[in-house]
Short mmCIF file of C-alpha atoms in Angstrom, two decimals:
data_model
loop_
_atom_site.label_atom_id
_atom_site.label_comp_id
_atom_site.label_asym_id
_atom_site.label_seq_id
_atom_site.Cartn_x
_atom_site.Cartn_y
_atom_site.Cartn_z
CA ASN A 1 0.00 0.00 0.00
CA ALA A 2 1.87 3.07 -1.27
CA GLY A 3 -0.44 5.72 0.25
CA VAL A 4 0.15 9.11 -1.38
CA THR A 5 2.92 9.36 -3.95
CA GLN A 6 4.21 12.58 -5.47
CA THR A 7 6.23 12.81 -8.67
CA PRO A 8 8.85 14.24 -9.04
CA LYS A 9 10.62 14.65 -5.68
CA PHE A 10 12.90 17.46 -6.88
CA ARG A 11 12.87 19.78 -9.86
CA VAL A 12 14.69 22.90 -11.03
CA LEU A 13 12.88 25.06 -13.57
CA LYS A 14 13.85 28.16 -15.46
CA THR A 15 11.55 31.15 -15.26
CA GLY A 16 8.78 30.79 -17.83
CA GLN A 17 8.98 27.02 -18.13
CA SER A 18 5.97 24.84 -17.43
CA MET A 19 5.63 21.61 -15.52
CA THR A 20 3.11 19.28 -13.95
CA LEU A 21 3.33 17.71 -10.53
CA LEU A 22 1.54 14.40 -10.14
CA CYS A 23 -0.13 13.17 -6.97
CA ALA A 24 -1.41 9.62 -6.86
CA GLN A 25 -3.25 7.91 -3.99
CA ASP A 26 -4.31 4.31 -3.68
CA MET A 27 -6.65 4.65 -0.67
CA ASN A 28 -9.82 5.40 -2.66
CA HIS A 29 -9.99 8.85 -1.05
CA GLU A 30 -12.55 11.36 -2.28
CA TYR A 31 -10.74 14.52 -1.28
CA MET A 32 -7.35 15.64 -2.52
CA TYR A 33 -5.34 18.78 -1.78
CA TRP A 34 -2.28 20.65 -3.00
CA TYR A 35 -0.34 22.80 -0.51
CA ARG A 36 2.82 24.81 -0.65
CA GLN A 37 5.16 25.14 2.30
CA ASP A 38 7.24 28.27 2.74
CA PRO A 39 9.35 29.22 5.78
CA GLY A 40 7.25 30.64 8.60
CA MET A 41 3.99 30.20 6.71
CA GLY A 42 2.93 26.65 7.45
CA LEU A 43 0.97 24.91 4.70
CA ARG A 44 -1.01 27.14 2.35
CA LEU A 45 -3.77 25.59 0.27
CA ILE A 46 -3.37 26.05 -3.48
CA HIS A 47 -6.28 24.02 -4.90
CA TYR A 48 -8.38 21.12 -3.72
CA SER A 49 -10.86 18.59 -5.02
CA VAL A 50 -13.82 16.96 -3.31
CA GLY A 51 -14.30 14.34 -6.02
CA GLU A 52 -13.39 13.15 -9.48
CA GLY A 53 -13.96 15.89 -12.04
CA THR A 54 -14.26 18.68 -9.44
CA THR A 55 -11.70 21.26 -8.34
CA ALA A 56 -11.80 24.42 -6.24
CA LYS A 57 -9.45 27.27 -5.42
CA GLY A 58 -7.63 27.50 -2.13
CA GLU A 59 -5.88 30.46 -0.55
CA VAL A 60 -3.06 30.91 -3.09
CA PRO A 61 -4.30 29.62 -6.48
CA ASP A 62 -2.76 32.25 -8.78
CA GLY A 63 -0.25 30.82 -11.24
CA TYR A 64 -1.44 27.24 -10.77
CA ASN A 65 -3.99 24.99 -12.43
CA VAL A 66 -5.23 21.56 -11.41
CA SER A 67 -7.11 18.63 -12.83
CA ARG A 68 -8.78 15.57 -11.28
CA LEU A 69 -9.71 13.43 -14.25
CA LYS A 70 -9.32 10.20 -12.28
CA LYS A 71 -10.22 9.72 -8.64
CA GLN A 72 -6.77 8.52 -7.71
CA ASN A 73 -4.80 11.33 -9.37
CA PHE A 74 -4.58 15.07 -8.74
CA LEU A 75 -2.33 17.07 -11.05
CA LEU A 76 -0.87 20.49 -10.28
CA GLY A 77 0.31 22.54 -13.25
CA LEU A 78 2.54 25.58 -13.46
CA GLU A 79 2.02 27.18 -16.87
CA SER A 80 4.80 29.77 -16.64
CA ALA A 81 6.99 29.27 -13.59
CA ALA A 82 8.14 32.27 -11.58
CA PRO A 83 10.80 32.50 -8.85
CA SER A 84 7.99 33.19 -6.34
CA GLN A 85 6.81 29.63 -6.93
CA THR A 86 10.02 28.21 -5.46
CA SER A 87 8.67 26.13 -2.61
CA VAL A 88 8.05 22.66 -1.28
CA TYR A 89 4.75 21.28 -2.55
CA PHE A 90 2.72 18.72 -0.61
CA CYS A 91 -0.20 16.71 -1.81
CA ALA A 92 -2.68 15.20 0.63
CA SER A 93 -5.79 13.07 0.43
CA SER A 94 -8.60 12.03 2.77
CA TYR A 95 -12.00 10.41 2.90
CA GLY A 96 -14.89 12.80 2.50
CA ALA A 97 -17.07 14.29 5.17
CA GLY A 98 -19.78 11.96 6.43
CA THR A 99 -17.56 8.89 6.60
CA GLY A 100 -16.96 9.25 10.31
CA ASP A 101 -14.57 11.58 12.06
CA LEU A 102 -11.97 8.88 12.55
CA ASN A 103 -11.63 8.51 8.80
CA THR A 104 -11.12 12.11 7.80
CA GLU A 105 -7.46 12.61 8.64
CA ALA A 106 -5.36 13.73 5.71
CA PHE A 107 -2.49 11.59 4.45
CA PHE A 108 0.43 13.41 2.90
CA GLY A 109 2.88 12.67 0.15
CA GLN A 110 6.60 13.07 0.70
CA GLY A 111 6.75 16.51 -0.90
CA THR A 112 8.23 17.97 -4.09
CA ARG A 113 11.00 20.53 -3.78
CA LEU A 114 10.73 22.95 -6.69
CA THR A 115 13.27 25.67 -7.45
CA VAL A 116 12.59 28.27 -10.13
CA VAL A 117 15.67 30.17 -11.26
CA ILE B 1 -10.21 33.26 3.47
CA LEU B 2 -10.54 31.10 6.57
CA ASN B 3 -8.35 32.36 9.41
CA VAL B 4 -6.71 29.60 11.39
CA GLU B 5 -4.24 31.01 13.88
CA GLN B 6 -1.78 29.17 16.10
CA SER B 7 0.20 30.45 19.05
CA PRO B 8 2.91 30.64 19.99
CA GLN B 9 4.91 30.49 16.74
CA SER B 10 7.75 28.72 18.52
CA LEU B 11 8.48 27.31 21.93
CA HIS B 12 11.62 26.11 23.67
CA VAL B 13 11.18 23.92 26.74
CA GLN B 14 13.33 21.70 28.89
CA GLU B 15 12.94 17.94 28.97
CA GLY B 16 10.24 17.05 31.48
CA ASP B 17 8.34 20.34 31.14
CA SER B 18 4.68 20.28 30.22
CA THR B 19 3.53 22.63 27.52
CA ASN B 20 0.49 23.64 25.53
CA PHE B 21 -0.36 25.41 22.28
CA THR B 22 -3.46 27.14 20.99
CA CYS B 23 -5.33 26.95 17.71
CA SER B 24 -8.12 29.40 16.93
CA PHE B 25 -10.51 28.93 14.02
CA PRO B 26 -13.84 30.20 12.68
CA SER B 27 -16.76 29.13 14.86
CA SER B 28 -19.14 28.99 11.87
CA ASN B 29 -19.34 26.23 9.25
CA PHE B 30 -17.34 23.94 11.50
CA TYR B 31 -16.96 20.28 10.59
CA ALA B 32 -13.70 19.09 12.11
CA LEU B 33 -10.46 20.26 13.69
CA HIS B 34 -7.31 18.24 13.05
CA TRP B 35 -3.95 18.25 14.81
CA TYR B 36 -0.83 17.09 12.98
CA ARG B 37 2.75 16.46 14.01
CA TRP B 38 5.40 17.38 11.46
CA GLU B 39 8.98 16.27 11.96
CA THR B 40 11.80 17.78 9.95
CA ALA B 41 12.32 16.14 6.54
CA LYS B 42 9.13 14.13 6.91
CA SER B 43 5.48 14.64 6.02
CA PRO B 44 2.79 15.74 8.49
CA GLU B 45 1.05 12.92 10.35
CA ALA B 46 -2.32 13.16 12.07
CA LEU B 47 -2.51 13.18 15.85
CA PHE B 48 -6.20 13.85 16.41
CA VAL B 49 -9.39 14.51 14.50
CA MET B 50 -11.99 16.28 16.63
CA THR B 51 -15.56 17.03 15.67
CA LEU B 52 -17.69 17.57 18.79
CA ASN B 53 -17.73 20.58 21.07
CA GLY B 54 -16.10 19.58 24.35
CA ASP B 55 -14.18 16.72 22.75
CA GLU B 56 -11.04 15.63 24.55
CA LYS B 57 -8.63 13.23 22.90
CA LYS B 58 -5.48 11.64 24.27
CA LYS B 59 -2.58 9.71 22.79
CA GLY B 60 0.12 8.85 25.30
CA ARG B 61 1.46 12.11 26.76
CA ILE B 62 -0.33 14.26 24.19
CA SER B 63 -3.92 15.41 24.57
CA ALA B 64 -6.21 17.94 22.93
CA THR B 65 -9.44 19.74 23.74
CA LEU B 66 -11.98 21.42 21.48
CA ASN B 67 -14.35 24.36 21.92
CA THR B 68 -16.32 24.88 18.72
CA LYS B 69 -18.60 27.60 20.13
CA GLU B 70 -15.71 29.98 20.78
CA GLY B 71 -13.45 28.57 18.06
CA TYR B 72 -10.37 27.27 19.81
CA SER B 73 -8.50 24.05 20.53
CA TYR B 74 -5.61 23.35 22.89
CA LEU B 75 -2.88 20.74 22.45
CA TYR B 76 -1.08 19.63 25.61
CA ILE B 77 2.15 17.70 25.95
CA LYS B 78 2.91 16.33 29.40
CA GLY B 79 6.54 15.70 30.38
CA SER B 80 8.07 16.80 27.06
CA GLN B 81 10.84 14.64 25.61
CA PRO B 82 13.44 15.60 22.97
CA GLU B 83 11.67 13.31 20.49
CA ASP B 84 8.58 15.54 20.82
CA SER B 85 10.50 18.27 18.98
CA ALA B 86 8.51 18.98 15.82
CA THR B 87 6.12 21.45 14.27
CA TYR B 88 2.54 21.00 15.46
CA LEU B 89 -0.14 22.03 12.99
CA CYS B 90 -3.85 22.42 13.40
CA ALA B 91 -6.25 22.34 10.45
CA PHE B 92 -9.88 23.43 10.12
CA TRP B 93 -12.27 21.52 7.93
CA ALA B 94 -15.31 23.48 6.78
CA ASN B 95 -18.65 21.73 6.49
CA ALA B 96 -21.04 21.38 3.60
CA GLY B 97 -23.10 24.40 4.62
CA GLY B 98 -20.69 26.99 3.30
CA THR B 99 -18.79 27.82 0.16
CA SER B 100 -15.62 26.34 1.67
CA TYR B 101 -17.03 22.81 1.74
CA GLY B 102 -14.22 20.27 1.93
CA LYS B 103 -11.52 22.89 2.34
CA LEU B 104 -8.82 21.86 4.84
CA THR B 105 -7.06 25.01 6.03
CA PHE B 106 -3.92 24.85 8.16
CA GLY B 107 -2.57 27.24 10.73
CA GLN B 108 1.05 28.35 10.43
CA GLY B 109 2.17 25.87 13.08
CA THR B 110 3.95 25.93 16.44
CA ILE B 111 7.60 24.85 16.36
CA LEU B 112 8.44 22.98 19.56
CA THR B 113 12.04 22.37 20.61
CA VAL B 114 12.63 20.22 23.68
CA HIS B 115 16.12 20.59 25.14
CA PRO B 116 17.69 17.61 26.98
#
């Protein structure tokens, strides 16, 4: 059981380049999230999804797009990378609301360290 | 934007001390409050998921309480050990009644350092 897997683990981009981060979960979770972690700022929500085919904006969505074409995958795209997007990106997934409070904890991937130069 | 605030930002204690942190969150559209432990170079891992006002949860030396009416939760660590050193995050999960349905919003975390 792999849990939540993020690809790639590290990446260096030049300003203006594009890339896609892949998050895959094998726990049949409904909800998936993308966060960025910056020093002193905890985890800030970029986009999230409450089910296959649905996405919603989080706190810091500008410059990012997402897609949830399959339940197990949540893709985060950077169309034109900027140095301000240098960060560590975490994906998480959980069961949906209504499945019992013990089931709603979020499980995290190992993170993707992205540097934009 | 959902405001989830944690205090203090950082804390240094001696081994054996007991300590506590605070998480404040919106008291409307509440579904759940999560606490996570985040060790350096690892991913966050859940400690507690709390949904009911007055909930108290305990895991070993760590416990948490929840007040949904006033919008706060406390995390307590009794007899801190160096291995408790980590960042402790709380997260607010909004319910289906609002536009933030399903959104899991984290506070900025409390960094705990326990000195031997």
